[in-house]
Short mmCIF file of C-alpha atoms in Angstrom, two decimals:
data_model
loop_
_atom_site.label_atom_id
_atom_site.label_comp_id
_atom_site.label_asym_id
_atom_site.label_seq_id
_atom_site.Cartn_x
_atom_site.Cartn_y
_atom_site.Cartn_z
CA MET A 1 -46.74 14.62 -27.62
CA GLU A 2 -43.29 13.03 -27.00
CA LEU A 3 -43.13 9.31 -27.87
CA PRO A 4 -42.45 6.92 -24.97
CA TRP A 5 -39.51 5.21 -26.76
CA LYS A 6 -37.72 8.55 -26.99
CA ARG A 7 -37.80 8.88 -23.23
CA VAL A 8 -36.45 5.38 -22.85
CA VAL A 9 -33.58 6.11 -25.23
CA ALA A 10 -32.88 9.43 -23.51
CA GLY A 11 -32.92 7.68 -20.12
CA VAL A 12 -30.54 4.92 -21.23
CA ALA A 13 -28.18 7.49 -22.85
CA ALA A 14 -28.17 9.57 -19.62
CA ILE A 15 -27.41 6.44 -17.48
CA GLY A 16 -24.67 5.43 -19.91
CA LEU A 17 -23.13 8.90 -19.77
CA VAL A 18 -23.12 9.00 -15.96
CA GLY A 19 -21.66 5.48 -15.84
CA TYR A 20 -18.90 6.50 -18.26
CA LEU A 21 -18.01 9.62 -16.21
CA VAL A 22 -17.91 7.54 -13.04
CA SER A 23 -15.65 4.96 -14.65
CA VAL A 24 -13.31 7.73 -15.82
CA TRP A 25 -13.15 9.13 -12.26
CA TRP A 26 -12.56 5.68 -10.79
CA SER A 27 -9.71 5.10 -13.36
CA VAL A 28 -7.58 7.93 -11.97
CA GLU A 29 -4.45 6.28 -10.68
CA PRO A 30 -3.25 7.01 -7.13
CA ASP A 31 -0.19 9.11 -6.41
CA THR A 32 3.06 7.45 -5.35
CA ILE A 33 3.73 7.21 -1.60
CA GLU A 34 6.57 8.83 0.27
CA PRO A 35 8.30 6.68 2.99
CA GLU A 36 7.42 7.19 6.64
CA VAL A 37 10.21 7.27 9.25
CA LEU A 38 9.85 6.71 12.99
CA ALA A 39 12.71 8.15 15.08
CA SER A 40 13.81 6.71 18.42
CA ASP A 41 16.61 7.46 20.87
CA ASN A 42 18.88 5.29 18.74
CA GLY A 43 17.89 6.88 15.43
CA ALA A 44 15.29 5.80 12.94
CA VAL A 45 13.55 2.48 13.60
CA VAL A 46 14.84 -0.02 11.05
CA GLY A 47 12.00 -1.53 9.08
CA TYR A 48 9.42 1.05 9.88
CA ALA A 49 9.58 2.70 6.49
CA THR A 50 9.26 -0.62 4.54
CA THR A 51 6.47 -1.89 6.67
CA SER A 52 4.60 1.38 6.50
CA SER A 53 5.03 1.50 2.73
CA LEU A 54 3.48 -1.96 2.43
CA ILE A 55 0.62 -0.86 4.68
CA ASN A 56 0.03 2.46 2.91
CA THR A 57 0.18 0.82 -0.52
CA LEU A 58 -2.55 -1.68 0.44
CA GLU A 59 -4.69 1.04 2.05
CA THR A 60 -4.35 3.22 -0.99
CA LEU A 61 -5.51 0.43 -3.26
CA LEU A 62 -8.53 -0.24 -1.02
CA ASP A 63 -9.55 3.38 -0.32
CA LYS A 64 -8.88 5.08 -3.72
CA GLN A 65 -11.78 6.38 -5.81
CA GLY A 66 -14.21 3.51 -6.29
CA GLY A 67 -12.39 1.37 -3.74
CA TRP A 68 -11.28 -2.13 -4.76
CA LEU A 69 -12.75 -2.69 -8.25
CA SER A 70 -11.33 -6.10 -9.23
CA ASN A 71 -14.27 -8.02 -7.66
CA ASP A 72 -17.13 -5.65 -8.37
CA MET A 73 -20.12 -7.41 -10.04
CA MET A 74 -22.21 -4.23 -10.83
CA PRO A 75 -21.83 -1.57 -13.50
CA PRO A 76 -19.90 0.49 -14.28
CA SER A 77 -16.94 -1.21 -12.59
CA VAL A 78 -17.86 -4.64 -13.99
CA MET A 79 -17.15 -3.19 -17.48
CA MET A 80 -13.82 -1.64 -16.42
CA ASP A 81 -10.54 -3.53 -16.92
CA ASN A 82 -7.71 -1.04 -16.77
CA MET A 83 -7.95 -0.20 -13.11
CA PRO A 84 -8.49 -3.85 -12.02
CA ALA A 85 -5.38 -4.71 -14.05
CA PHE A 86 -3.53 -1.92 -12.23
CA GLU A 87 -4.71 -3.25 -8.85
CA PHE A 88 -3.58 -6.80 -9.75
CA GLY A 89 -0.10 -5.65 -10.72
CA ALA A 90 0.30 -3.74 -7.48
CA LEU A 91 -1.16 -6.61 -5.48
CA GLU A 92 1.44 -9.06 -6.85
CA GLN A 93 4.21 -6.78 -5.64
CA THR A 94 2.67 -6.52 -2.17
CA ARG A 95 2.39 -10.28 -1.99
CA ASP A 96 6.07 -10.68 -2.89
CA LEU A 97 7.20 -8.14 -0.30
CA ALA A 98 4.96 -9.66 2.40
CA LEU A 99 6.39 -13.12 1.63
CA VAL A 100 10.02 -11.89 1.88
CA MET A 101 9.19 -9.97 5.05
CA ARG A 102 7.85 -13.23 6.55
CA LYS A 103 10.68 -15.42 5.33
CA GLU A 104 13.69 -13.08 5.42
CA PHE A 105 13.38 -9.57 6.85
CA SER A 106 11.79 -10.62 10.14
CA ARG A 107 14.06 -13.65 10.75
CA SER A 108 17.61 -13.72 11.94
CA GLN A 109 18.53 -17.09 10.52
CA SER A 110 17.06 -20.13 8.74
CA GLN A 111 16.17 -21.89 12.00
CA SER A 112 14.28 -18.98 13.58
CA THR A 113 10.47 -18.92 13.62
CA ALA A 114 8.32 -16.80 11.41
CA ASP A 115 6.55 -13.78 12.92
CA PRO A 116 2.94 -14.83 13.62
CA ASP A 117 1.36 -11.55 12.44
CA LEU A 118 3.34 -11.55 9.17
CA LEU A 119 2.50 -15.23 8.62
CA LYS A 120 -1.25 -14.54 8.98
CA ALA A 121 -1.02 -11.33 6.87
CA HIS A 122 0.67 -13.11 3.98
CA THR A 123 -2.00 -15.79 4.10
CA LYS A 124 -4.76 -13.15 3.92
CA LEU A 125 -3.12 -11.46 0.92
CA ASN A 126 -3.21 -14.69 -1.07
CA ILE A 127 -6.97 -14.78 -1.47
CA GLY A 128 -8.04 -14.28 -5.08
CA HIS A 129 -8.31 -10.62 -6.02
CA THR A 130 -11.69 -11.20 -7.71
CA SER A 131 -13.31 -12.95 -4.73
CA TRP A 132 -16.50 -11.08 -3.86
CA LEU A 133 -18.63 -13.35 -1.75
CA VAL A 134 -17.42 -14.79 1.63
CA PRO A 135 -14.66 -14.05 2.26
CA SER A 136 -14.34 -10.94 0.09
CA ALA A 137 -10.95 -9.74 -1.19
CA GLU A 138 -11.37 -6.31 0.47
CA GLY A 139 -12.17 -7.93 3.84
CA GLU A 140 -9.14 -10.19 3.77
CA TYR A 141 -6.79 -7.50 2.59
CA ARG A 142 -8.03 -5.13 5.36
CA ASP A 143 -7.39 -7.90 7.90
CA ALA A 144 -3.84 -8.20 6.45
CA VAL A 145 -3.41 -4.42 7.02
CA LYS A 146 -4.43 -4.78 10.61
CA LEU A 147 -1.95 -7.60 11.14
CA LEU A 148 0.82 -5.61 9.50
CA LYS A 149 0.08 -2.69 11.81
CA LEU A 150 0.31 -5.06 14.79
CA TYR A 151 3.69 -6.23 13.58
CA ARG A 152 4.83 -2.62 13.02
CA ALA A 153 3.74 -1.59 16.53
CA ARG A 154 5.60 -4.52 18.14
CA MET A 155 8.65 -3.84 15.98
CA ALA A 156 8.73 -0.19 16.99
CA ASP A 157 8.45 -1.05 20.71
CA THR A 158 11.89 -0.96 22.26
CA GLN A 159 10.61 -3.06 25.15
CA ASN A 160 9.55 -5.90 22.84
CA PRO A 161 12.49 -7.83 21.29
CA ASP A 162 10.26 -10.46 19.74
CA ALA A 163 9.35 -8.53 16.59
CA GLN A 164 12.41 -7.58 14.48
CA PHE A 165 13.33 -6.33 11.07
CA TYR A 166 16.82 -7.30 9.92
CA ALA A 167 18.30 -4.95 7.31
CA ARG A 168 21.08 -7.07 5.80
CA ALA A 169 22.52 -7.34 2.29
CA ASP A 170 21.55 -11.05 1.95
CA ASN A 171 17.96 -10.34 3.00
CA LEU A 172 17.63 -7.49 0.52
CA ASN A 173 19.07 -9.68 -2.21
CA GLU A 174 16.30 -12.29 -1.65
CA TRP A 175 13.63 -9.65 -2.28
CA LEU A 176 15.45 -8.21 -5.30
CA LYS A 177 15.54 -11.78 -6.84
CA GLU A 178 11.75 -11.80 -6.67
CA VAL A 179 11.62 -8.33 -8.18
CA GLN A 180 13.84 -9.53 -11.08
CA LYS A 181 11.46 -12.33 -11.94
CA ARG A 182 8.40 -10.08 -11.92
CA LEU A 183 10.03 -7.35 -13.99
CA GLY A 184 11.47 -9.85 -16.45
CA SER A 185 8.01 -11.45 -17.01
CA LEU A 186 6.34 -8.09 -17.46
CA SER A 187 8.97 -6.94 -19.89
CA GLN A 188 8.44 -10.06 -22.04
CA ARG A 189 4.67 -9.74 -22.01
CA LEU A 190 4.87 -6.06 -22.96
CA SER A 191 7.23 -6.76 -25.83
CA ALA A 192 4.86 -9.37 -27.19
CA SER A 193 2.38 -6.68 -28.08
CA VAL A 194 3.79 -6.61 -31.66
CA GLY A 195 4.55 -10.37 -31.84
CA GLN A 196 7.93 -11.95 -31.65
CA ASP A 197 9.55 -15.14 -32.97
CA ARG A 198 11.28 -16.31 -29.80
CA LEU A 199 13.91 -19.02 -29.61
CA ASN A 200 13.65 -21.65 -26.89
CA THR A 201 16.37 -20.96 -24.30
CA ASP A 202 14.81 -22.93 -21.46
CA LEU A 203 17.64 -25.41 -21.08
CA ALA A 204 20.48 -23.11 -22.22
CA GLY A 205 23.65 -23.24 -20.15
CA ASP A 206 23.35 -26.84 -18.91
CA SER A 207 23.89 -29.78 -21.29
CA ALA A 208 22.44 -32.17 -18.73
CA ALA A 209 19.23 -30.24 -18.16
CA ARG A 210 15.88 -31.89 -19.01
CA GLN A 211 12.27 -30.80 -19.03
CA SER A 212 9.00 -32.68 -18.66
CA THR A 213 7.69 -32.46 -22.24
CA PRO A 214 9.30 -31.55 -25.54
CA ALA A 215 9.05 -27.96 -26.75
CA PHE A 216 9.46 -26.21 -30.09
CA SER A 217 12.83 -24.69 -30.88
CA SER A 218 11.06 -21.41 -31.58
CA GLN A 219 7.51 -20.09 -31.54
CA GLU A 220 5.54 -16.94 -32.36
CA VAL A 221 4.54 -15.10 -29.18
CA LYS A 222 1.94 -12.34 -29.43
CA THR A 223 -0.37 -10.73 -26.90
CA SER A 224 -4.03 -10.77 -27.88
CA TRP A 225 -5.33 -7.41 -29.07
CA TRP A 226 -7.92 -7.57 -26.26
CA GLU A 227 -5.32 -8.04 -23.53
CA ILE A 228 -2.76 -5.39 -24.55
CA ASP A 229 -4.21 -2.64 -22.37
CA ASP A 230 -4.56 -5.06 -19.44
CA VAL A 231 -0.88 -6.03 -19.57
CA PHE A 232 0.04 -2.37 -19.88
CA TYR A 233 -1.87 -1.31 -16.80
CA GLU A 234 -0.84 -4.40 -14.85
CA SER A 235 2.75 -3.34 -15.49
CA ARG A 236 1.97 0.23 -14.45
CA GLY A 237 0.41 -0.92 -11.22
CA ALA A 238 3.34 -3.20 -10.45
CA ALA A 239 5.83 -0.35 -11.10
CA TRP A 240 3.76 2.02 -8.91
CA ALA A 241 3.87 -0.38 -5.93
CA LEU A 242 7.52 -1.19 -6.52
CA LEU A 243 8.43 2.46 -6.63
CA ASN A 244 6.77 2.89 -3.21
CA PHE A 245 8.77 0.03 -1.78
CA MET A 246 12.08 1.09 -3.32
CA ARG A 247 11.82 4.48 -1.73
CA ALA A 248 11.28 2.81 1.68
CA ILE A 249 14.12 0.36 1.06
CA GLU A 250 16.41 3.33 0.46
CA VAL A 251 15.59 4.49 4.03
CA ASP A 252 15.76 1.18 5.93
CA PHE A 253 18.81 -0.22 4.11
CA ALA A 254 20.72 3.07 3.96
CA ASP A 255 23.74 1.72 5.90
CA VAL A 256 23.89 -1.49 3.83
CA LEU A 257 23.71 0.43 0.59
CA LYS A 258 26.37 2.90 1.74
CA LYS A 259 28.76 0.14 2.74
CA LYS A 260 28.34 -1.52 -0.65
CA ASN A 261 28.55 1.86 -2.46
CA ALA A 262 25.22 0.99 -4.05
CA GLU A 263 23.09 4.10 -3.33
CA VAL A 264 23.34 5.29 -6.89
CA SER A 265 22.18 1.88 -8.23
CA LEU A 266 19.04 2.07 -6.16
CA ARG A 267 18.39 5.68 -7.23
CA GLN A 268 18.67 4.55 -10.86
CA ILE A 269 15.96 1.95 -10.21
CA ILE A 270 13.75 4.59 -8.62
CA ARG A 271 14.31 6.93 -11.62
CA GLU A 272 13.32 4.25 -14.14
CA LEU A 273 10.22 3.32 -12.14
CA GLU A 274 9.23 7.00 -11.89
CA SER A 275 9.31 7.11 -15.72
CA THR A 276 6.70 4.35 -15.87
CA GLN A 277 4.22 6.59 -14.02
CA GLN A 278 4.23 9.41 -16.56
CA THR A 279 0.85 10.60 -17.68
CA VAL A 280 -0.70 8.65 -20.58
CA TRP A 281 -2.22 11.37 -22.78
CA SER A 282 -3.80 9.07 -25.34
CA PRO A 283 -7.40 7.99 -24.58
CA MET A 284 -6.40 4.40 -25.30
CA VAL A 285 -3.28 2.24 -25.23
CA LEU A 286 -1.90 2.35 -28.79
CA ASN A 287 -0.28 -0.70 -30.37
CA GLY A 288 1.60 0.57 -33.41
CA SER A 289 4.38 -1.51 -34.90
CA GLY A 290 7.92 -1.07 -33.63
CA PHE A 291 8.97 1.61 -36.06
CA GLY A 292 5.52 2.49 -37.41
CA LEU A 293 3.61 5.75 -37.67
CA VAL A 294 1.62 5.08 -34.51
CA ALA A 295 3.12 4.84 -31.02
CA ASN A 296 3.32 1.57 -29.17
CA HIS A 297 2.84 2.31 -25.51
CA SER A 298 3.56 -1.29 -24.52
CA LEU A 299 7.11 -1.07 -26.04
CA VAL A 300 7.75 2.19 -24.26
CA MET A 301 6.71 0.67 -20.95
CA ALA A 302 8.78 -2.41 -21.69
CA ASN A 303 11.82 -0.15 -22.17
CA TYR A 304 11.41 1.42 -18.74
CA ILE A 305 10.68 -1.89 -17.07
CA SER A 306 13.68 -3.59 -18.74
CA ARG A 307 16.02 -0.75 -17.72
CA ALA A 308 14.72 -0.96 -14.11
CA ASN A 309 15.26 -4.76 -14.15
CA ALA A 310 18.81 -4.26 -15.46
CA ALA A 311 19.47 -1.82 -12.62
CA VAL A 312 18.02 -4.34 -10.12
CA ILE A 313 20.44 -6.96 -11.53
CA ASP A 314 23.37 -4.57 -11.07
CA LEU A 315 22.31 -3.80 -7.49
CA THR A 316 22.05 -7.56 -6.75
CA ASN A 317 25.55 -8.09 -8.02
CA LEU A 318 26.90 -5.22 -5.83
CA LEU A 319 25.19 -6.60 -2.71
CA SER A 320 26.61 -10.09 -3.41
CA GLN A 321 30.13 -8.82 -3.40
CA GLY A 322 32.12 -9.02 -0.21
#
């Protein structure tokens, strides 16, 4: 006669195996998104590709396998951290683009009013990504998608001059400045996987500069062993969303880029971001030393992120020139 405790152990093992397989399936990252173009009598509708890319990126995050996992409170998703980190990295990029669309792309000058749909959509996107009660993160983000679709419909309507998307070099530069800050931060956090003794350069370049409290001239910066994979997948998610947006920017700002002879610079950014999406064949994110026997996936990702950031800086300089 089979002992009862053996059945319990077998049942727990079976549940654990099913949960593991489900978590593996839910951890499959979404494919990158190609830009959408809407043609009119006067050519492609400016801004349609960028707005659609923002919408499609959000919808993909919400509707992928397992849906939005960052705020799940039940197993197996509550025990997952790689995909929630991926979601957060992508979400930060969508927030930045939504902010610049509200402040820059949809406004002709500093004294013009913000588009009401974009204003509400950006507010909806700022809810915490782990919020699960009322309101839930998924609910607010889906409301933001609806508002973005309303803006896109009004913008594409030739009979409605109220909703606009202005593709100008100065507007694009404002978004690229936000991208620089995000990529620079991610690169530093990825590089800290092996630990670094960093000098304090906070006040460099200005002898009269001051800060609130004193700081050490140098300090050891190292990412916790438990957070290395989270930083890696957050960077991967941010690069995934940014790649979607850059492909759309290439469409909507084609004339601006051509005038500044900057098409190649943007393609270089896209190429570096595509490299960040290569398949990770290792079952876990490895953290070997810089020149050790074991690979360090964080340093490899930091390399691609840094090169993309350098290309963004070059593009910003090109757009700033007359």
